[in-house]
Amino acid sequence: MVLKISGRGQVPPFLVMDVLRAASEREIQGDHVLHMEIGQPSLGVPKGVAEAVARELESGDPMGYTLAQGLPALCRRIAAHTRKTYGVDVPMEHVFCTMGSSSAFLMAFLTAFAPGDRVGLAAPGYPAYRHILKAVGVEAVLLPVGADSRFQPTPEMIDSLRPGLDGLIVASPSNPTGSMLPPEALRELAEYCHDNGIRLISDEIYHGITYGMTAATATAFSSSAVVINSFSKYYCMTGWRLGWMVLPEDMIRAVECLAQNLFISPPTISQIAAVRVFDHLDELDAVVKGYACNRDILVHGLADIGIDRVAPPDGAFYVYADISHLGLDSRELCHRMLNETGIAVAPGWDFDPVDGGRSVRFSYSGSTATVVTAIERLRDWLPRLRV
Ligand SMILES: Cc1ncc(COP(=O)(O)O)c(C=O)c1O
């Protein structure tokens, strides 16, 4: 008997993970692969955090569940960090710790949107937004963005939509483009959304990894916005699976009930580590200096070999480059690049289901040697690329 499978679970794959698998297969065959497909810090937590965690483990603490909201000490630290970084007072009751930002999206979408609602997001953008929205029966409305709006949505783009939107997701810095919304532009969007009954979800996961432009938080401009953040990027705690939300008043209890039922609580050991990580921001800032160096080498190196149409890399650790002049679709180009040069990069199709064939995303979160070697290999390969 053939059993029923729900369409809700039928979401497209995350292509970056498919590239990672192909790259790993090449490594097993002995190839030296340059990993520029995956966006994660290559360094771990600061030593002081690892030592504190080791002490905690040795203490015999049973590591039981925490409150669904997270450890009060962590919520307090996050509220203090928000005050210090953005000058915004957030009561700790509004901070909600989650299993990475990924689970925060699920809870925020379930709480804020009903099946059939319409939520706008930039294309190109992070693919999981679309896929999680689909899984919960919400329509993702793509907002094609380009250089004219710094690859970010604007109130004008939303204003012209019929029917209108119930929600809007923004990410600044964005994945895959790295481009940011200047604070005034975020304020305009946040106020527009609030005034028009559109729930703004602001993904601030790449805050801390910026190269000169100020990252503003949506909480500063709107009492109805949901802020989502994570310890995965700036804090170098990707595998610890911990993130947080700053919630508007009307969503706190619903998110708490959902979290109690879906996850019970975020990982306790990760929360203990996260309380400590705020004592080591100097070390994390030094890591960001390394990204800044990689970024300069990559952007200049690519321009030098003719890949000079890139989104403004204001933050995060990505360069989103137009490769349409090379004459290959991005999926084919990524496949050939991996096989012929050993460089793994992500095809634009992951981020943009309409125009993704024209672009690829380079991640420069790895070592400087990786970036330098990649440019050398591309310089040698591109003139020989036959289409
Ligand atoms: C823009 C963006 N948001 C959210 C995530 C998910 O991160 P996590 O679940 O590790 O917090 C990622 C991961 O790459 C991302 O790029």
GROMACS .gro file of C-alpha atoms and ligand atoms in nm:
model
  403
    1MET     CA    1   0.000   0.000   0.000
    2VAL     CA    2   0.133   0.346  -0.093
    3LEU     CA    3   0.107   0.576   0.204
    4LYS     CA    4   0.034   0.945   0.182
    5ILE     CA    5   0.319   1.197   0.202
    6SER     CA    6   0.230   1.557   0.282
    7GLY     CA    7   0.319   1.823   0.029
    8ARG     CA    8   0.430   2.048   0.316
    9GLY     CA    9   0.749   1.848   0.354
   10GLN     CA   10   0.833   1.868  -0.016
   11VAL     CA   11   1.073   2.161  -0.006
   12PRO     CA   12   1.363   2.209  -0.247
   13PRO     CA   13   1.713   2.109  -0.132
   14PHE     CA   14   1.966   2.356   0.003
   15LEU     CA   15   2.201   2.344  -0.299
   16VAL     CA   16   2.504   2.459  -0.098
   17MET     CA   17   2.481   2.132   0.094
   18ASP     CA   18   2.473   1.939  -0.233
   19VAL     CA   19   2.790   2.122  -0.348
   20LEU     CA   20   2.948   2.040  -0.011
   21ARG     CA   21   2.871   1.672  -0.065
   22ALA     CA   22   3.023   1.677  -0.417
   23ALA     CA   23   3.329   1.858  -0.277
   24SER     CA   24   3.368   1.601   0.001
   25GLU     CA   25   3.353   1.320  -0.256
   26ARG     CA   26   3.642   1.482  -0.444
   27GLU     CA   27   3.838   1.509  -0.121
   28ILE     CA   28   3.787   1.139  -0.055
   29GLN     CA   29   3.944   1.079  -0.397
   30GLY     CA   30   4.247   1.279  -0.283
   31ASP     CA   31   4.178   1.621  -0.442
   32HIS     CA   32   4.266   1.942  -0.259
   33VAL     CA   33   3.935   2.127  -0.250
   34LEU     CA   34   3.909   2.498  -0.168
   35HIS     CA   35   3.586   2.533   0.027
   36MET     CA   36   3.419   2.859  -0.069
   37GLU     CA   37   3.067   2.717  -0.080
   38ILE     CA   38   2.979   2.703   0.285
   39GLY     CA   39   2.934   3.011   0.503
   40GLN     CA   40   3.068   2.934   0.844
   41PRO     CA   41   3.358   3.055   1.056
   42SER     CA   42   3.659   2.825   1.038
   43LEU     CA   43   3.765   2.915   1.393
   44GLY     CA   44   3.599   2.782   1.706
   45VAL     CA   45   3.495   2.957   2.026
   46PRO     CA   46   3.750   3.169   2.214
   47LYS     CA   47   3.972   2.960   2.445
   48GLY     CA   48   3.824   3.121   2.757
   49VAL     CA   49   3.480   2.994   2.657
   50ALA     CA   50   3.605   2.640   2.595
   51GLU     CA   51   3.773   2.642   2.938
   52ALA     CA   52   3.460   2.765   3.112
   53VAL     CA   53   3.256   2.493   2.942
   54ALA     CA   54   3.509   2.226   3.045
   55ARG     CA   55   3.488   2.345   3.406
   56GLU     CA   56   3.110   2.329   3.391
   57LEU     CA   57   3.116   1.974   3.257
   58GLU     CA   58   3.356   1.866   3.529
   59SER     CA   59   3.139   2.023   3.798
   60GLY     CA   60   2.885   1.742   3.755
   61ASP     CA   61   2.600   1.979   3.668
   62PRO     CA   62   2.325   1.748   3.537
   63MET     CA   63   2.269   1.972   3.234
   64GLY     CA   64   1.892   1.942   3.247
   65TYR     CA   65   1.646   2.146   3.047
   66THR     CA   66   1.639   2.521   3.091
   67LEU     CA   67   1.330   2.741   3.067
   68ALA     CA   68   1.192   2.736   2.711
   69GLN     CA   69   1.296   3.101   2.688
   70GLY     CA   70   1.652   3.008   2.784
   71LEU     CA   71   1.874   3.068   3.085
   72PRO     CA   72   1.780   3.395   3.256
   73ALA     CA   73   2.152   3.478   3.272
   74LEU     CA   74   2.176   3.449   2.893
   75CYS     CA   75   1.860   3.649   2.823
   76ARG     CA   76   1.997   3.920   3.053
   77ARG     CA   77   2.334   3.919   2.871
   78ILE     CA   78   2.166   3.947   2.532
   79ALA     CA   79   1.951   4.237   2.655
   80ALA     CA   80   2.264   4.410   2.790
   81HIS     CA   81   2.444   4.347   2.460
   82THR     CA   82   2.153   4.501   2.268
   83ARG     CA   83   2.167   4.808   2.491
   84LYS     CA   84   2.544   4.843   2.451
   85THR     CA   85   2.556   4.778   2.076
   86TYR     CA   86   2.252   4.974   1.956
   87GLY     CA   87   2.159   5.192   2.252
   88VAL     CA   88   1.817   5.022   2.264
   89ASP     CA   89   1.657   4.908   2.590
   90VAL     CA   90   1.507   4.563   2.549
   91PRO     CA   91   1.344   4.407   2.857
   92MET     CA   92   1.492   4.059   2.905
   93GLU     CA   93   1.137   3.915   2.890
   94HIS     CA   94   1.140   3.999   2.518
   95VAL     CA   95   1.458   3.796   2.452
   96PHE     CA   96   1.391   3.436   2.352
   97CYS     CA   97   1.674   3.185   2.301
   98THR     CA   98   1.637   2.929   2.022
   99MET     CA   99   1.815   2.637   1.856
  100GLY     CA  100   2.003   2.842   1.602
  101SER     CA  101   1.821   3.111   1.412
  102SER     CA  102   1.675   2.832   1.198
  103SER     CA  103   1.431   2.725   1.470
  104ALA     CA  104   1.357   3.091   1.538
  105PHE     CA  105   1.231   3.130   1.181
  106LEU     CA  106   1.000   2.834   1.222
  107MET     CA  107   0.854   2.970   1.546
  108ALA     CA  108   0.830   3.327   1.422
  109PHE     CA  109   0.654   3.222   1.101
  110LEU     CA  110   0.413   2.989   1.284
  111THR     CA  111   0.328   3.262   1.532
  112ALA     CA  112   0.303   3.560   1.300
  113PHE     CA  113   0.150   3.414   0.984
  114ALA     CA  114  -0.154   3.206   0.894
  115PRO     CA  115  -0.171   2.958   0.603
  116GLY     CA  116  -0.223   3.151   0.280
  117ASP     CA  117  -0.058   3.471   0.409
  118ARG     CA  118   0.191   3.645   0.181
  119VAL     CA  119   0.542   3.727   0.297
  120GLY     CA  120   0.784   3.933   0.088
  121LEU     CA  121   1.156   3.864   0.066
  122ALA     CA  122   1.444   3.976  -0.149
  123ALA     CA  123   1.560   3.763  -0.440
  124PRO     CA  124   1.847   3.685  -0.416
  125GLY     CA  125   1.805   3.585  -0.052
  126TYR     CA  126   1.867   3.306   0.197
  127PRO     CA  127   1.683   2.997   0.063
  128ALA     CA  128   1.556   2.860   0.394
  129TYR     CA  129   1.318   3.157   0.435
  130ARG     CA  130   1.128   3.046   0.124
  131HIS     CA  131   1.143   2.680   0.210
  132ILE     CA  132   1.030   2.716   0.572
  133LEU     CA  133   0.747   2.947   0.462
  134LYS     CA  134   0.636   2.683   0.212
  135ALA     CA  135   0.644   2.413   0.478
  136VAL     CA  136   0.408   2.617   0.696
  137GLY     CA  137   0.174   2.699   0.408
  138VAL     CA  138   0.270   3.066   0.367
  139GLU     CA  139   0.331   3.217   0.024
  140ALA     CA  140   0.680   3.358  -0.034
  141VAL     CA  141   0.653   3.666  -0.255
  142LEU     CA  142   0.984   3.728  -0.429
  143LEU     CA  143   1.100   4.088  -0.452
  144PRO     CA  144   1.361   4.103  -0.729
  145VAL     CA  145   1.637   4.333  -0.605
  146GLY     CA  146   1.948   4.465  -0.774
  147ALA     CA  147   2.225   4.720  -0.753
  148ASP     CA  148   1.982   5.016  -0.766
  149SER     CA  149   1.851   4.934  -0.415
  150ARG     CA  150   2.174   4.778  -0.281
  151PHE     CA  151   2.011   4.436  -0.329
  152GLN     CA  152   1.761   4.518  -0.053
  153PRO     CA  153   1.382   4.567  -0.061
  154THR     CA  154   1.228   4.914  -0.045
  155PRO     CA  155   0.883   5.040   0.065
  156GLU     CA  156   0.810   5.127  -0.301
  157MET     CA  157   0.853   4.764  -0.407
  158ILE     CA  158   0.601   4.654  -0.146
  159ASP     CA  159   0.360   4.939  -0.206
  160SER     CA  160   0.292   4.833  -0.563
  161LEU     CA  161   0.199   4.473  -0.472
  162ARG     CA  162  -0.163   4.358  -0.510
  163PRO     CA  163  -0.271   4.180  -0.296
  164GLY     CA  164  -0.049   4.333  -0.030
  165LEU     CA  165   0.185   4.158   0.209
  166ASP     CA  166   0.127   4.019   0.559
  167GLY     CA  167   0.497   4.004   0.635
  168LEU     CA  168   0.839   4.105   0.513
  169ILE     CA  169   1.175   3.940   0.580
  170VAL     CA  170   1.492   4.147   0.557
  171ALA     CA  171   1.851   4.049   0.620
  172SER     CA  172   2.120   4.312   0.662
  173PRO     CA  173   2.395   4.215   0.598
  174SER     CA  174   2.233   3.977   0.354
  175ASN     CA  175   2.322   3.629   0.248
  176PRO     CA  176   2.420   3.584  -0.039
  177THR     CA  177   2.501   3.945  -0.130
  178GLY     CA  178   2.658   4.080   0.190
  179SER     CA  179   2.484   4.409   0.115
  180MET     CA  180   2.333   4.614   0.396
  181LEU     CA  181   2.041   4.845   0.457
  182PRO     CA  182   2.177   5.179   0.579
  183PRO     CA  183   2.011   5.262   0.917
  184GLU     CA  184   1.779   5.522   0.758
  185ALA     CA  185   1.662   5.270   0.496
  186LEU     CA  186   1.589   5.013   0.768
  187ARG     CA  187   1.398   5.275   0.964
  188GLU     CA  188   1.187   5.360   0.658
  189LEU     CA  189   1.108   4.995   0.594
  190ALA     CA  190   1.032   4.924   0.960
  191GLU     CA  191   0.799   5.224   0.988
  192TYR     CA  192   0.632   5.144   0.658
  193CYS     CA  193   0.568   4.786   0.770
  194HIS     CA  194   0.438   4.889   1.112
  195ASP     CA  195   0.204   5.152   0.966
  196ASN     CA  196   0.067   4.908   0.706
  197GLY     CA  197   0.011   4.607   0.930
  198ILE     CA  198   0.301   4.411   0.780
  199ARG     CA  199   0.500   4.201   1.028
  200LEU     CA  200   0.869   4.274   0.976
  201ILE     CA  201   1.112   3.989   1.044
  202SER     CA  202   1.467   4.121   1.058
  203ASP     CA  203   1.742   3.859   1.026
  204GLU     CA  204   2.042   4.015   1.201
  205ILE     CA  205   2.260   3.702   1.205
  206TYR     CA  206   2.555   3.877   1.034
  207HIS     CA  207   2.568   4.172   1.271
  208GLY     CA  208   2.922   4.211   1.402
  209ILE     CA  209   3.065   4.112   1.062
  210THR     CA  210   3.058   4.448   0.886
  211TYR     CA  211   3.325   4.652   0.713
  212GLY     CA  212   3.248   5.014   0.785
  213MET     CA  213   2.871   5.054   0.750
  214THR     CA  214   2.666   5.068   1.071
  215ALA     CA  215   2.427   4.780   1.132
  216ALA     CA  216   2.104   4.902   1.290
  217THR     CA  217   1.854   4.678   1.466
  218ALA     CA  218   1.488   4.679   1.364
  219THR     CA  219   1.391   4.685   1.734
  220ALA     CA  220   1.511   5.044   1.743
  221PHE     CA  221   1.251   5.150   1.487
  222SER     CA  222   0.946   4.932   1.539
  223SER     CA  223   0.760   4.782   1.834
  224SER     CA  224   0.604   4.516   1.609
  225ALA     CA  225   0.919   4.384   1.440
  226VAL     CA  226   1.070   4.045   1.520
  227VAL     CA  227   1.450   4.040   1.537
  228ILE     CA  228   1.627   3.711   1.475
  229ASN     CA  229   1.992   3.662   1.559
  230SER     CA  230   2.233   3.376   1.617
  231PHE     CA  231   2.559   3.270   1.775
  232SER     CA  232   2.652   3.089   1.450
  233LYS     CA  233   2.844   3.357   1.261
  234TYR     CA  234   3.011   3.646   1.449
  235TYR     CA  235   3.030   3.438   1.769
  236CYS     CA  236   3.194   3.137   1.594
  237MET     CA  237   2.949   2.892   1.756
  238THR     CA  238   2.788   2.742   1.446
  239GLY     CA  239   2.761   2.382   1.567
  240TRP     CA  240   2.642   2.482   1.915
  241ARG     CA  241   2.303   2.551   1.756
  242LEU     CA  242   2.201   2.858   1.946
  243GLY     CA  243   2.025   3.174   1.840
  244TRP     CA  244   1.779   3.424   1.979
  245MET     CA  245   1.486   3.646   1.901
  246VAL     CA  246   1.385   3.985   2.028
  247LEU     CA  247   1.009   3.956   2.026
  248PRO     CA  248   0.731   4.213   2.017
  249GLU     CA  249   0.497   4.201   2.316
  250ASP     CA  250   0.210   4.034   2.128
  251MET     CA  251   0.416   3.730   2.025
  252ILE     CA  252   0.597   3.640   2.347
  253ARG     CA  253   0.349   3.396   2.502
  254ALA     CA  254   0.265   3.221   2.173
  255VAL     CA  255   0.634   3.167   2.095
  256GLU     CA  256   0.690   3.038   2.446
  257CYS     CA  257   0.411   2.780   2.414
  258LEU     CA  258   0.534   2.671   2.070
  259ALA     CA  259   0.892   2.638   2.195
  260GLN     CA  260   0.784   2.435   2.498
  261ASN     CA  261   0.610   2.190   2.267
  262LEU     CA  262   0.850   2.184   1.972
  263PHE     CA  263   1.189   2.191   2.143
  264ILE     CA  264   1.135   2.215   2.524
  265SER     CA  265   1.448   2.430   2.553
  266PRO     CA  266   1.764   2.522   2.363
  267PRO     CA  267   2.082   2.318   2.438
  268THR     CA  268   2.192   2.392   2.794
  269ILE     CA  269   2.567   2.356   2.742
  270SER     CA  270   2.554   2.596   2.446
  271GLN     CA  271   2.371   2.854   2.656
  272ILE     CA  272   2.637   2.830   2.926
  273ALA     CA  273   2.902   2.888   2.660
  274ALA     CA  274   2.709   3.179   2.511
  275VAL     CA  275   2.688   3.363   2.845
  276ARG     CA  276   3.070   3.356   2.847
  277VAL     CA  277   3.126   3.445   2.484
  278PHE     CA  278   3.023   3.806   2.551
  279ASP     CA  279   3.340   3.837   2.764
  280HIS     CA  280   3.558   3.769   2.457
  281LEU     CA  281   3.433   4.008   2.192
  282ASP     CA  282   3.787   4.138   2.130
  283GLU     CA  283   3.890   3.796   2.002
  284LEU     CA  284   3.584   3.779   1.779
  285ASP     CA  285   3.658   4.125   1.640
  286ALA     CA  286   4.006   3.999   1.550
  287VAL     CA  287   3.845   3.718   1.351
  288VAL     CA  288   3.640   3.980   1.163
  289LYS     CA  289   3.966   4.161   1.074
  290GLY     CA  290   4.073   3.836   0.905
  291TYR     CA  291   3.749   3.830   0.703
  292ALA     CA  292   3.810   4.193   0.602
  293CYS     CA  293   4.150   4.099   0.465
  294ASN     CA  294   4.004   3.800   0.274
  295ARG     CA  295   3.730   4.021   0.135
  296ASP     CA  296   3.975   4.273  -0.008
  297ILE     CA  297   4.188   4.002  -0.168
  298LEU     CA  298   3.883   3.832  -0.316
  299VAL     CA  299   3.708   4.142  -0.449
  300HIS     CA  300   4.026   4.281  -0.608
  301GLY     CA  301   4.138   3.940  -0.732
  302LEU     CA  302   3.803   3.871  -0.898
  303ALA     CA  303   3.794   4.217  -1.057
  304ASP     CA  304   4.141   4.153  -1.195
  305ILE     CA  305   4.022   3.842  -1.377
  306GLY     CA  306   3.712   4.011  -1.517
  307ILE     CA  307   3.456   3.919  -1.250
  308ASP     CA  308   3.386   4.276  -1.152
  309ARG     CA  309   3.008   4.297  -1.123
  310VAL     CA  310   2.955   4.207  -0.758
  311ALA     CA  311   2.694   4.312  -0.503
  312PRO     CA  312   2.828   4.564  -0.246
  313PRO     CA  313   3.006   4.337   0.005
  314ASP     CA  314   2.918   4.555   0.307
  315GLY     CA  315   2.917   4.270   0.557
  316ALA     CA  316   2.890   3.892   0.620
  317PHE     CA  317   3.155   3.686   0.437
  318TYR     CA  318   3.019   3.650   0.088
  319VAL     CA  319   3.074   3.795  -0.256
  320TYR     CA  320   2.780   3.752  -0.494
  321ALA     CA  321   2.920   3.783  -0.842
  322ASP     CA  322   2.759   3.813  -1.183
  323ILE     CA  323   2.918   3.547  -1.405
  324SER     CA  324   2.675   3.572  -1.697
  325HIS     CA  325   2.954   3.698  -1.931
  326LEU     CA  326   3.127   3.359  -1.896
  327GLY     CA  327   2.849   3.198  -2.100
  328LEU     CA  328   2.751   2.919  -1.859
  329ASP     CA  329   2.457   2.878  -1.628
  330SER     CA  330   2.571   2.909  -1.263
  331ARG     CA  331   2.495   2.545  -1.184
  332GLU     CA  332   2.707   2.425  -1.476
  333LEU     CA  333   2.981   2.675  -1.393
  334CYS     CA  334   2.995   2.560  -1.028
  335HIS     CA  335   3.004   2.197  -1.138
  336ARG     CA  336   3.289   2.260  -1.383
  337MET     CA  337   3.476   2.487  -1.142
  338LEU     CA  338   3.474   2.214  -0.878
  339ASN     CA  339   3.578   1.940  -1.120
  340GLU     CA  340   3.838   2.138  -1.313
  341THR     CA  341   3.989   2.363  -1.043
  342GLY     CA  342   3.885   2.209  -0.710
  343ILE     CA  343   3.711   2.533  -0.602
  344ALA     CA  344   3.367   2.480  -0.446
  345VAL     CA  345   3.127   2.776  -0.474
  346ALA     CA  346   2.748   2.805  -0.451
  347PRO     CA  347   2.527   2.853  -0.760
  348GLY     CA  348   2.296   3.153  -0.760
  349TRP     CA  349   1.998   2.920  -0.805
  350ASP     CA  350   2.010   2.851  -0.434
  351PHE     CA  351   1.927   3.213  -0.360
  352ASP     CA  352   1.726   3.323  -0.659
  353PRO     CA  353   1.484   3.082  -0.829
  354VAL     CA  354   1.426   3.329  -1.116
  355ASP     CA  355   1.761   3.482  -1.206
  356GLY     CA  356   2.005   3.257  -1.016
  357GLY     CA  357   2.167   3.127  -1.333
  358ARG     CA  358   2.359   3.453  -1.373
  359SER     CA  359   2.545   3.455  -1.039
  360VAL     CA  360   2.756   3.253  -0.798
  361ARG     CA  361   2.836   3.309  -0.432
  362PHE     CA  362   3.192   3.295  -0.301
  363SER     CA  363   3.232   3.254   0.075
  364TYR     CA  364   3.553   3.399   0.218
  365SER     CA  365   3.502   3.277   0.575
  366GLY     CA  366   3.794   3.034   0.542
  367SER     CA  367   4.166   3.108   0.549
  368THR     CA  368   4.343   3.382   0.355
  369ALA     CA  369   4.548   3.107   0.186
  370THR     CA  370   4.223   2.958   0.050
  371VAL     CA  371   4.123   3.290  -0.106
  372VAL     CA  372   4.470   3.357  -0.252
  373THR     CA  373   4.496   3.006  -0.401
  374ALA     CA  374   4.143   3.027  -0.542
  375ILE     CA  375   4.227   3.346  -0.730
  376GLU     CA  376   4.546   3.184  -0.867
  377ARG     CA  377   4.355   2.880  -0.986
  378LEU     CA  378   4.080   3.092  -1.145
  379ARG     CA  379   4.336   3.315  -1.318
  380ASP     CA  380   4.483   3.008  -1.477
  381TRP     CA  381   4.149   2.839  -1.555
  382LEU     CA  382   3.922   3.111  -1.689
  383PRO     CA  383   4.115   3.174  -2.015
  384ARG     CA  384   4.092   2.796  -2.082
  385LEU     CA  385   3.720   2.771  -1.997
  386ARG     CA  386   3.539   2.636  -2.304
  387VAL     CA  387   3.164   2.674  -2.322
  388LIG     C1  388   2.098   3.478   0.649
  388LIG     C2  389   2.101   3.355   0.733
  388LIG     N1  390   2.006   3.338   0.827
  388LIG     C3  391   2.003   3.228   0.903
  388LIG     C4  392   2.097   3.126   0.890
  388LIG     C5  393   2.085   3.002   0.976
  388LIG     O1  394   2.180   3.000   1.076
  388LIG     P1  395   2.168   2.925   1.216
  388LIG     O2  396   2.050   2.837   1.216
  388LIG     O3  397   2.297   2.849   1.226
  388LIG     O4  398   2.158   3.032   1.320
  388LIG     C6  399   2.199   3.140   0.794
  388LIG     C7  400   2.298   3.034   0.776
  388LIG     O5  401   2.383   3.038   0.690
  388LIG     C8  402   2.200   3.258   0.715
  388LIG     O6  403   2.294   3.278   0.623
   0.00000   0.00000   0.00000
